[in-house]
Phi, psi and omega in degrees: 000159211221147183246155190219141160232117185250118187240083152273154171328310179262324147211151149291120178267061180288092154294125186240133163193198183262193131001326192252344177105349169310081189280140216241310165208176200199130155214166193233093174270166267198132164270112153286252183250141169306336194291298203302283180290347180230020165286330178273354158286307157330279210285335148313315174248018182262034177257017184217169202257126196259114164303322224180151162214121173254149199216123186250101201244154153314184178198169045282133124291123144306107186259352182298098190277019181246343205281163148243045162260000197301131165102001177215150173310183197201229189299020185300177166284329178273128201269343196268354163236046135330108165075041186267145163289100148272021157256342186282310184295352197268332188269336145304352179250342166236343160075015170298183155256145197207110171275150161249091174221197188237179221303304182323317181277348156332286193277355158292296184318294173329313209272319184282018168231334182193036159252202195293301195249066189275150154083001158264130128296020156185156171214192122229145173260100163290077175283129167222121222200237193268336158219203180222152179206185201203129143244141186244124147265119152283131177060020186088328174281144148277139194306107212223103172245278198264329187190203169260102161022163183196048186266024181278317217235052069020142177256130162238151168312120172277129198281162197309329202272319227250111177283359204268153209255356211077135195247009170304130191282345174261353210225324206065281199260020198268176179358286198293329189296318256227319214227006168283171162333259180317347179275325181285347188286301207266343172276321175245011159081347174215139192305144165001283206309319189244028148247102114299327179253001169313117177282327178303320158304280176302353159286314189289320193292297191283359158291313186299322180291324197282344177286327158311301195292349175293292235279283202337325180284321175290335129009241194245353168032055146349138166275330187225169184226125173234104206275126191230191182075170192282341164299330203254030161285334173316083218281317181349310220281001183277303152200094175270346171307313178297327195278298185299347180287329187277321229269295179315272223296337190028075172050017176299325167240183173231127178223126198305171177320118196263026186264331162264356187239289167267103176240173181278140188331170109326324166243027189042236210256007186274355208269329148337322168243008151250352062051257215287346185273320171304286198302351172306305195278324139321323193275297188312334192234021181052021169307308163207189189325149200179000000 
């Protein structure tokens, strides 16, 4: 049996199941304080006997298994896990083997093992929620140099019209400042949920994306693209991506049908905790730092 942790900004998501993605239990704690959420994690998984616990965490993360900083949270925002060990703490309480990346890179791994891109050897899996983030696998691995991908925070073109100063706090206008949850929250005064017939919105959101998703292609040449988070349940905004996406590349490139190449998970709202029951099973087969 394999232990999963999808550790968000807004909650934690603990699973115990295999390989295959099969979950046995489950539970969803509220992210507070590290005393608070991972004393209810901790205590979640000592009711079961455990191989591994792989953990897919917001980030900024230490993915450097040279660092000695490795296993922790890092530059976040939420200040009460600034530097928190959560790998460390998890290995004190069990004594375990512990994949570690971060949420994002989960769920690319997942969706590229028994998702939208099973039978591919690369993708990137794309959130765009309360912030945006990217995991990429290449050549079957996931993408890992210096650190872990940061492609949420990319400079893009402000479109002309568009007056909002931004809401990243380290960045202002980039990607993530211009085109997340809170930024369409804060730019048109109501949430995502409740502009649904705005048209205007989700023309915009996908002009940020498709600019995103050129370079990410020009790149990293992906075979699929999976875009996921509660924004993009807006399925409208898919296509205005495609119109603007078409518009940028001007034929620069040959790219399969883009109804079929940027698509929605495979595992829905799962690939994150399925993600992560992979890293787990990796860390068990010594694949990678634990």
């Amino acid at each position: 049996m394999l232990g999963a942790i999808e550790a968000g900004g807004t909650k934690f998501v603990c699973a115990v199941g295999d390989e295959r993605g099969n979950i046995i239990d489950r539970l969803q704690i509220p992210t507070t304080v590290p005393e608070e959420t991972m004393t209810e994690v901790i205590g979640f998984f000592k009711k079961h006997s455990l191989n591994a616990i792989g953990v897919g965490s917001f980030g900024p993360i230490d993915v450097n298994s040279e660092s000695p900083n490795y296993g922790m949270i890092t530059t976040t925002p939420k200040l009460p896990w600034r530097n928190y060990p959560i790998v460390q703490a998890l290995k004190d309480a069990f004594s375990l083997p512990i994949g570690f990346n971060t949420d994002v890179n989960a769920a690319a791994l997942g969706e590229a093992t028994l998702g939208a891109a099973k039978g591919l050897d690369s993708c990137i899996y794309i959130t765009v929620g309360t912030g945006i983030g990217a995991g990429a696998v290449v050549q079957g691995k996931l993408l890992q140099g210096l650190s872990h991908p940061e492609m949420g925070h990319i400079l893009v073109r402000r479109h002309h019209n568009d007056k909002y100063h931004g809401k990243c706090p380290y960045h202002k206008d980039c990607l993530e400042g211009l085109a997340a949850g809170p930024a369409i929250e804060e730019r048109w005064g109501k949430k995502g949920i409740d502009l649904v017939d705005q048209k205007e919105v989700w023309d915009l959101e996908g002009y940020y994306i498709a600019q995103a998703l050129m370079q990410y292609i020009l790149i990293l040449s992906p075979k699929r693209i999976i875009l996921g988070g509660g924004v993009m349940k807006q399925k409208q905004v898919f296509a205005s991506i495609y119109k603007y996406l078409q518009e940028l590349l001007n034929d620069y490139v040959t790219l399969p049908e883009l109804k079929t190449y940027i698509v929605s998970p495979g595992l829905g709202d799962h690939a994150g905790i399925t993600g992560a029951l992979l890293l787990a099973h990796q860390a068990v087969k010594g694949e990678i730092q634990s």
